[in-house]
Coordinates of N, CA and C in Angstrom, one line a residue:
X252 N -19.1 -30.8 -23.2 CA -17.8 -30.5 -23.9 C -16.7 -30.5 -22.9
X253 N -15.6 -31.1 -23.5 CA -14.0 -30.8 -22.3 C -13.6 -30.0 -22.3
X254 N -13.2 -29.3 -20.8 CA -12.5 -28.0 -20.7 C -11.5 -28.4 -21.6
X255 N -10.8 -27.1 -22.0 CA -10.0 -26.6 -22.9 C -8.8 -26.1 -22.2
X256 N -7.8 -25.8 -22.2 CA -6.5 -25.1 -21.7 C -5.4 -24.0 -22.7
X257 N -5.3 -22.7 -22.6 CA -4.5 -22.5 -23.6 C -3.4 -22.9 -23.8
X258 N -2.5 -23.0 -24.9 CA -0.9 -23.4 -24.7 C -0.6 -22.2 -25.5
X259 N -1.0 -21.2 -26.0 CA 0.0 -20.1 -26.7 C -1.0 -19.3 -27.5
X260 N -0.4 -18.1 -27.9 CA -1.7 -17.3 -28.6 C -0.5 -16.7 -29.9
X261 N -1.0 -16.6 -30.8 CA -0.9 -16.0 -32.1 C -0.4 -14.7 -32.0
X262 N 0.8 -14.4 -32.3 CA 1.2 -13.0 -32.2 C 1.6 -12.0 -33.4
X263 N 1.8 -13.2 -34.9 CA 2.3 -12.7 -36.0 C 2.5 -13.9 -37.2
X264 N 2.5 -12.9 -38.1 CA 2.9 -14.4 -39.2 C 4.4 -14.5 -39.1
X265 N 4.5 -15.8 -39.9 CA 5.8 -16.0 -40.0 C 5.7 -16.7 -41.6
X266 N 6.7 -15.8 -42.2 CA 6.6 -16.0 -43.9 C 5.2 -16.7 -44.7
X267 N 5.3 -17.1 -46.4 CA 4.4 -16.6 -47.0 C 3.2 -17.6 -46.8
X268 N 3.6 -18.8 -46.3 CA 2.5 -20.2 -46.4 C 1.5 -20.3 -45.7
X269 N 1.6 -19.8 -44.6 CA 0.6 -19.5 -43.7 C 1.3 -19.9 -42.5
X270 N 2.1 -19.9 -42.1 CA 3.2 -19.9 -40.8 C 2.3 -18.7 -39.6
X271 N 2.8 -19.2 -38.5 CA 2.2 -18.3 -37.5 C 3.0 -18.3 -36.3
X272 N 3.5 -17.2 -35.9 CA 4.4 -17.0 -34.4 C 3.6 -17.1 -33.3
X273 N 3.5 -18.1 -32.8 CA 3.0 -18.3 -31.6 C 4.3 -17.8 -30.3
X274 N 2.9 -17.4 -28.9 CA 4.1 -16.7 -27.7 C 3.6 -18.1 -26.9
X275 N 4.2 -18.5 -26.6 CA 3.9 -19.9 -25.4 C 3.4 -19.6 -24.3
X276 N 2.4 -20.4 -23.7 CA 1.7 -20.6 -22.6 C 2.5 -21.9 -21.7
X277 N 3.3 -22.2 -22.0 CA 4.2 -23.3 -21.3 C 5.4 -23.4 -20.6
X278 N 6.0 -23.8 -19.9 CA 7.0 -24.4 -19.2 C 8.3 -25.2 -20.6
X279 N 7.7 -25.4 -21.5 CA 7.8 -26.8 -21.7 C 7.8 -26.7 -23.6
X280 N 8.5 -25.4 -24.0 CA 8.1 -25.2 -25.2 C 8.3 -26.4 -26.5
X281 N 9.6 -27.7 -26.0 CA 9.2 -28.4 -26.9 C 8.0 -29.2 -27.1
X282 N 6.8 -29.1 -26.4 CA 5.9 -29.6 -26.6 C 4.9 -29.6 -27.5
X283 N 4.8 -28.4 -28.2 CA 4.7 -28.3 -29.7 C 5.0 -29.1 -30.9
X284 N 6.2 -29.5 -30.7 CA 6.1 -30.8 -31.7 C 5.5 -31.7 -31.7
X285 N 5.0 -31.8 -30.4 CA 4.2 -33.3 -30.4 C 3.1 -33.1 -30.5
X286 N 2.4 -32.1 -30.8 CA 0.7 -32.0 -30.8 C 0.6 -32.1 -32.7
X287 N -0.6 -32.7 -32.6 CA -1.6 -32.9 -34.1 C -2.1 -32.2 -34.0
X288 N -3.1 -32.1 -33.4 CA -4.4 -30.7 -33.2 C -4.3 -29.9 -32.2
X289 N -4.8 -28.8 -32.7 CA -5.1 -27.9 -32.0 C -6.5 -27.2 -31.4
X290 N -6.9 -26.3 -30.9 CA -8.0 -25.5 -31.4 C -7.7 -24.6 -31.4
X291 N -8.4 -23.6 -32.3 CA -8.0 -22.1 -32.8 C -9.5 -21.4 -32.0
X292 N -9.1 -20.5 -30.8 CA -10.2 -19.8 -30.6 C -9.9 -18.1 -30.6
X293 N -11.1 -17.5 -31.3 CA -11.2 -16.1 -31.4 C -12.6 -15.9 -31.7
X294 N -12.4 -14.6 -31.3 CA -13.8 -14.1 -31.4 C -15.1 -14.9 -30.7
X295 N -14.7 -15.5 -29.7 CA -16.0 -16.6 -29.1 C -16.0 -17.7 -30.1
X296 N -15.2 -17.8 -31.4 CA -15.4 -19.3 -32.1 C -14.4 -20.2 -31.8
X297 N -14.4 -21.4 -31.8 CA -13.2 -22.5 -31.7 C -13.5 -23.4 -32.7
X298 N -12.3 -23.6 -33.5 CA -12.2 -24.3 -35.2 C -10.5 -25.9 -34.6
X299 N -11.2 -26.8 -34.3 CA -10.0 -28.0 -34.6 C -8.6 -27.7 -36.0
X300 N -7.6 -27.5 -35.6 CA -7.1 -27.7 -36.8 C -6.2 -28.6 -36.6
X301 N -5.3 -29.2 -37.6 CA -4.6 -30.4 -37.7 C -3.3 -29.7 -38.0
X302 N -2.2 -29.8 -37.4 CA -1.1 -29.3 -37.0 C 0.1 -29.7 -38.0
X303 N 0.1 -29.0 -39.5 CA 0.8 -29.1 -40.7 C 2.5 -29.4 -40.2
X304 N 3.3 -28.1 -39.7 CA 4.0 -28.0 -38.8 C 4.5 -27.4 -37.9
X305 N 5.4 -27.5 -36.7 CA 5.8 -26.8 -35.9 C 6.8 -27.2 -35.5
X306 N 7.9 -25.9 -35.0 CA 8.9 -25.9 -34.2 C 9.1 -24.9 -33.3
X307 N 10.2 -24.9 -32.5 CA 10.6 -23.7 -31.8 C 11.7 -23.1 -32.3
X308 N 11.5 -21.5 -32.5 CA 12.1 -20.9 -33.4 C 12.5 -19.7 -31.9
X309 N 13.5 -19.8 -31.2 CA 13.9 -18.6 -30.1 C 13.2 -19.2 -29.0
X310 N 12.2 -17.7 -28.8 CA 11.4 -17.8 -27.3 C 9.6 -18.3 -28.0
X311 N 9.9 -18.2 -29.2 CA 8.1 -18.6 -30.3 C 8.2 -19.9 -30.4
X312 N 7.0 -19.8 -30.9 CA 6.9 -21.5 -31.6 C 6.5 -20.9 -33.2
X313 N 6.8 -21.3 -34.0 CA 6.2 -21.3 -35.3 C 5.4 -22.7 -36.1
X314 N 4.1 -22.2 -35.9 CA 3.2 -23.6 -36.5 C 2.5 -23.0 -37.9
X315 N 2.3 -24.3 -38.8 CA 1.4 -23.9 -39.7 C 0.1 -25.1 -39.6
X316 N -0.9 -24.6 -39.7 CA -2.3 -25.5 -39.4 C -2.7 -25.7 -40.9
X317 N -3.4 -26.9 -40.8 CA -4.2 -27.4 -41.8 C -5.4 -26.1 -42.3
X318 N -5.7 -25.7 -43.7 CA -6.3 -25.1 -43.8 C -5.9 -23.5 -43.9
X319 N -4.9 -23.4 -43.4 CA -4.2 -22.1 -43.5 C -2.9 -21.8 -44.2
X320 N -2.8 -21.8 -45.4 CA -2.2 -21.6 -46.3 C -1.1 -20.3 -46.9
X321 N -1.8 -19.4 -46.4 CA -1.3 -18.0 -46.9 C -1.1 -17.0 -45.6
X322 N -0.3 -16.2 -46.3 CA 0.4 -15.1 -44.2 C -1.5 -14.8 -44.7
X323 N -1.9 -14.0 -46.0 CA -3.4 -13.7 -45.2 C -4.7 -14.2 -44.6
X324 N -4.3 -15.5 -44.4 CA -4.7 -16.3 -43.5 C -4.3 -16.3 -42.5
X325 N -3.2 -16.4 -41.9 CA -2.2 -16.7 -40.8 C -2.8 -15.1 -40.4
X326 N -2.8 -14.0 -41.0 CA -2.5 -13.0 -40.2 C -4.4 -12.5 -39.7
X327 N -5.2 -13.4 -40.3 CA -6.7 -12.8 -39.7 C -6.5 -13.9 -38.5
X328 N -5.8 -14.7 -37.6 CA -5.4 -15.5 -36.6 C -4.8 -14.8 -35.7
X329 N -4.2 -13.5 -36.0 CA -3.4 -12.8 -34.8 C -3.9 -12.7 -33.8
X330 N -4.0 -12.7 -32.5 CA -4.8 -12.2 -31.4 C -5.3 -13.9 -30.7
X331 N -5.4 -14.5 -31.7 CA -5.9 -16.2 -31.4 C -5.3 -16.8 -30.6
X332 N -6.3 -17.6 -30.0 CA -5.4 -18.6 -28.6 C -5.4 -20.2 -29.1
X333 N -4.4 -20.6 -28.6 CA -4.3 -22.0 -29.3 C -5.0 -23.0 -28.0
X334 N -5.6 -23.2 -27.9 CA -5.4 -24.6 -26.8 C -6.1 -26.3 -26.9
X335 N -5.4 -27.0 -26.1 CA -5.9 -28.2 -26.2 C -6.8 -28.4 -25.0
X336 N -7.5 -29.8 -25.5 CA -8.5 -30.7 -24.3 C -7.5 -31.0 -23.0
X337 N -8.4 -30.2 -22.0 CA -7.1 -30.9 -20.8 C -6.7 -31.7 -20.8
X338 N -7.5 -32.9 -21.3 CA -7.3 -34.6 -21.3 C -5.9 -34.5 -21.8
X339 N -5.7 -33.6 -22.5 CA -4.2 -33.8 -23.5 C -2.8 -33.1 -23.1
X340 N -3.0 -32.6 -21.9 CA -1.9 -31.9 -21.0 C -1.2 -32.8 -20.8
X341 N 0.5 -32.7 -21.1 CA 1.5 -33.3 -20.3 C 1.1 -33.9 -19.1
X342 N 1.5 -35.0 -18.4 CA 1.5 -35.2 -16.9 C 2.6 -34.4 -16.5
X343 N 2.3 -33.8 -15.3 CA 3.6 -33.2 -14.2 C 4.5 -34.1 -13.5
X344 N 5.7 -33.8 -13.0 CA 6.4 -34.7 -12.0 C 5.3 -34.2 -11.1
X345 N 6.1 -35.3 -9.8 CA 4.8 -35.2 -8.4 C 5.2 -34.0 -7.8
X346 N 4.5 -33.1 -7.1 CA 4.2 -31.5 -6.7 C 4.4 -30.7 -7.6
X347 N 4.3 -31.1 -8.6 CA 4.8 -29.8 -10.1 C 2.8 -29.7 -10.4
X348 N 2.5 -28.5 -10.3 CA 1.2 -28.2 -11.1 C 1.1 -26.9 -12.1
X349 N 0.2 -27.0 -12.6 CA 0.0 -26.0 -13.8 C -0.4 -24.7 -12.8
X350 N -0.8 -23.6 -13.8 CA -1.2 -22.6 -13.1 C -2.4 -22.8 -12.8
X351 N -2.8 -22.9 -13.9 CA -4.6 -22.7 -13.8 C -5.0 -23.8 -12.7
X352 N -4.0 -24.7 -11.8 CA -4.4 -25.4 -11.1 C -4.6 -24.9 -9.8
X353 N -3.5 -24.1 -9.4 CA -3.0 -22.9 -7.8 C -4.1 -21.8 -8.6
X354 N -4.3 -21.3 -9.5 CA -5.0 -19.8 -9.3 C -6.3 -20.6 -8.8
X355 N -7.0 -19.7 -7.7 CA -8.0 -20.2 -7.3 C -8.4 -21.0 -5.9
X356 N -7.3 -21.5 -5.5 CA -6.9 -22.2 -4.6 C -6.9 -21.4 -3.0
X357 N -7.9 -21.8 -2.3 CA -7.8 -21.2 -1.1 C -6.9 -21.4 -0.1
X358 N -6.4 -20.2 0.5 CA -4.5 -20.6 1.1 C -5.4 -20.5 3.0
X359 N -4.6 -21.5 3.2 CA -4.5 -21.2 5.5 C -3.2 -20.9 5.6
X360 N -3.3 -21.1 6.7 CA -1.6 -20.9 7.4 C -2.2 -22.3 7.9
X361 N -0.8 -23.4 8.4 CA -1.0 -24.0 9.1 C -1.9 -24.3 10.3
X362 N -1.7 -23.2 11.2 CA -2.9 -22.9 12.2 C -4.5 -22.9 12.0
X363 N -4.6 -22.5 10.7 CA -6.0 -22.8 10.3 C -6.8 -21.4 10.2
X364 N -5.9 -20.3 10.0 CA -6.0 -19.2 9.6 C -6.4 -18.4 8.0
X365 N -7.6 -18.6 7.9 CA -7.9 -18.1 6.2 C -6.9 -16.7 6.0
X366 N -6.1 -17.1 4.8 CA -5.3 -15.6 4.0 C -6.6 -15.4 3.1
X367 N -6.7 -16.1 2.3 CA -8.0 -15.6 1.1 C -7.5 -16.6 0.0
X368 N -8.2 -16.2 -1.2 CA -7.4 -16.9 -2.2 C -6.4 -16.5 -3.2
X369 N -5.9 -17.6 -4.0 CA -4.8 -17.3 -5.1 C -5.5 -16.3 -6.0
X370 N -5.1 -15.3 -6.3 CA -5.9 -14.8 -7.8 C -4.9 -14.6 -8.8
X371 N -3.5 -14.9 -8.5 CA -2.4 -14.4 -9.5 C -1.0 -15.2 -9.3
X372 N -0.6 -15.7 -10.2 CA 1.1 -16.2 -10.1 C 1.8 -15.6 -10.8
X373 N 2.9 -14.8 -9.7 CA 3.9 -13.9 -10.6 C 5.0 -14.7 -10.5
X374 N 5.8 -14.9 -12.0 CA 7.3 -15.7 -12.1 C 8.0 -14.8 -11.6
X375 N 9.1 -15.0 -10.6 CA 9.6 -14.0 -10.9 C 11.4 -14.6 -11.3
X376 N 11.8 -15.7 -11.5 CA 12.9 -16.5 -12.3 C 13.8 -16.9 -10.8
X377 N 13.9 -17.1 -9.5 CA 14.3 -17.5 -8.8 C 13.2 -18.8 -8.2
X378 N 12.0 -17.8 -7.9 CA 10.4 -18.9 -7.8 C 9.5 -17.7 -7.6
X379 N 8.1 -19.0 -7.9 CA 6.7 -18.2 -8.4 C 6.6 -17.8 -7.0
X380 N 5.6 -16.7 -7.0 CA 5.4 -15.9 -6.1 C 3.7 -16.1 -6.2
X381 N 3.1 -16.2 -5.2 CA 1.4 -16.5 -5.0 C 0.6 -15.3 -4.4
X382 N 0.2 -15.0 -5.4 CA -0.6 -13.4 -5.2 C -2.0 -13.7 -4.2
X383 N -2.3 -13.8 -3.1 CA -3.1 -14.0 -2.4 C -4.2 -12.9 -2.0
X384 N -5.4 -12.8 -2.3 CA -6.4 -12.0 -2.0 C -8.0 -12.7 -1.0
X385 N -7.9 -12.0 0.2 CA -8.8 -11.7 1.1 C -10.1 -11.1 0.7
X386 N -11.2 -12.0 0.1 CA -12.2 -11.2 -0.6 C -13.4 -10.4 0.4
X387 N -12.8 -10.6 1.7 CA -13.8 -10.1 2.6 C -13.0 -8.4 3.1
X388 N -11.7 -8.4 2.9 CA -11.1 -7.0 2.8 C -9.9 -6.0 1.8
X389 N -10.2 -7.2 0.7 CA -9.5 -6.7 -0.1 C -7.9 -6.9 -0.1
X390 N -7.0 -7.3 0.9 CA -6.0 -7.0 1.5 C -5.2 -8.4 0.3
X391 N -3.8 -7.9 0.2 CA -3.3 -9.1 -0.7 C -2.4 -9.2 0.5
X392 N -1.6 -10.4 -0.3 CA -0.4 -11.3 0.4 C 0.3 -11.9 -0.5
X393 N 1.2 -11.6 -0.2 CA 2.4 -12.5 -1.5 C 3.2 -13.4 -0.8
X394 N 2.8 -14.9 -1.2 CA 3.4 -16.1 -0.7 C 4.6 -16.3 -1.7
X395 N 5.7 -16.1 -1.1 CA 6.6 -17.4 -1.8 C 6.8 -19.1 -2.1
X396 N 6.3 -19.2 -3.3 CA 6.3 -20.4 -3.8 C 7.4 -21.8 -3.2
X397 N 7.6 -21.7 -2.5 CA 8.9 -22.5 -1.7 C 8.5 -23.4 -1.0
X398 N 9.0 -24.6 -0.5 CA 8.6 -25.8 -0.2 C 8.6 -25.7 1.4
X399 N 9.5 -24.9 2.0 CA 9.9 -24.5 3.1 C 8.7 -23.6 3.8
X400 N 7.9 -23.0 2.7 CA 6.4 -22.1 3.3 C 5.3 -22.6 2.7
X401 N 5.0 -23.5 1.2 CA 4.0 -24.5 1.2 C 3.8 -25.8 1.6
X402 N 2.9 -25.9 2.7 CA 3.3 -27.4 3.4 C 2.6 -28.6 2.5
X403 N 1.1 -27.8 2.0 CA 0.7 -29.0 1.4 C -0.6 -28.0 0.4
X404 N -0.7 -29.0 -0.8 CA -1.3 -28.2 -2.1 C -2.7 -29.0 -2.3
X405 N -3.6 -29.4 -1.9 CA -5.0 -30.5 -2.1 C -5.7 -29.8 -3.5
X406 N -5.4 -30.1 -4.4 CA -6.2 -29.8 -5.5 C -8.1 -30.4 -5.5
X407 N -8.1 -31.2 -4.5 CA -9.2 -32.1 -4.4 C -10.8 -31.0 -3.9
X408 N -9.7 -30.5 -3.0 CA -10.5 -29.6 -1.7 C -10.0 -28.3 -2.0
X409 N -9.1 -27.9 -3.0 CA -9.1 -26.6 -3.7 C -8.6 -25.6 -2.6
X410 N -7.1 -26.3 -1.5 CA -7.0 -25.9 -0.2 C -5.1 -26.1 -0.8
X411 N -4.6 -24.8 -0.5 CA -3.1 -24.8 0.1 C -2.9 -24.3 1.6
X412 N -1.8 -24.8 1.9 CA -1.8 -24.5 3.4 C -0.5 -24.4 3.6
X413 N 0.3 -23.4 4.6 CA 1.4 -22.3 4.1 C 1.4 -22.0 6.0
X414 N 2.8 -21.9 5.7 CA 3.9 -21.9 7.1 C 4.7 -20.2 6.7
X415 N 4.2 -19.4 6.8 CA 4.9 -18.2 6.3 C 5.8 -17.7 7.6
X416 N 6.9 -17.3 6.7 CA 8.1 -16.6 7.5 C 7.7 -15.9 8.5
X417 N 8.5 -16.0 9.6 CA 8.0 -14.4 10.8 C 8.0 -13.4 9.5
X418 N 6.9 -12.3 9.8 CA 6.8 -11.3 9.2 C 6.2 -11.3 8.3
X419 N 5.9 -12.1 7.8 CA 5.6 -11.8 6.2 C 4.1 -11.2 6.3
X420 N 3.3 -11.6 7.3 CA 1.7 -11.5 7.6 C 1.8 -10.2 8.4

């Protein structure tokens, strides 16, 4: 079976048809209009549904799925994650990657110095910040997402490698 990826989880209905306020897992919230299907996972189950309609309404999306009809349908979906087949992810511009691509990712310094690895990306609206953990002492590090301290990102070899400011170490 293909990994799966979330794009947004279920936070509330939205009026009587079976509408649903989705919170976005994206960059990219018009992208919702373009999906057909979905999958609906809760509770350890995942159900395909076919994507009746959707828009972006604010900072939500509001979709209604095939099969879901009424808010008391919409509303036994609250808590629900929506996602697609990776296969079906936008492509990125070139050095643009997803999260779930950097969490996990073992960081050096240029020198060839193990930090540890990603375990967390904090936004913080200027740039992402890379929560770095040393699993042999526990110690974190917070890398600035910046082009100027990431030299190079190998998704291949699951390796970033980072030029950090005096001080920051």
């Amino acid at each position: 079976m293909e990994q799966s990826v979330a794009i947004g989880k279920v936070v509330t209905t939205h009026g009587v048809k079976g509408g649903m306020k989705v919170q976005p897992l994206s960059d990219n919230p018009e992208r919702i209009k373009e999906l057909s299907r979905v999958f609906v996972e809760k509770d350890g189950h995942s159900a395909a549904r076919d994507v009746v309609e959707a828009f972006v309404h604010g900072r939500a999306w509001v979709i209604r799925l095939e099969g879901i009809d009424s808010c008391d349908a919409a509303r036994e979906l609250v808590g629900a994650m929506l996602t697609i087949p990776i296969s079906e992810r936008l492509p990125l511009p070139e050095n643009s990657y997803y999260l779930d691509q950097i969490i996990g990712l073992d960081v050096y310094t240029v020198d060839g110095t193990y930090l540890g690895s990603i375990i967390n990306v904090l936004e913080t609206g200027s740039n992402d910040v890379y929560v770095v953990e040393n699993k042999a002492d526990g110690r974190q590090v917070l890398i600035p997402a910046l082009k100027a301290v990431v030299k190079s990102i190998d998704l291949d070899t699951g390796r970033m490698e980072v030029d950090p400011p005096e001080g920051l170490l």
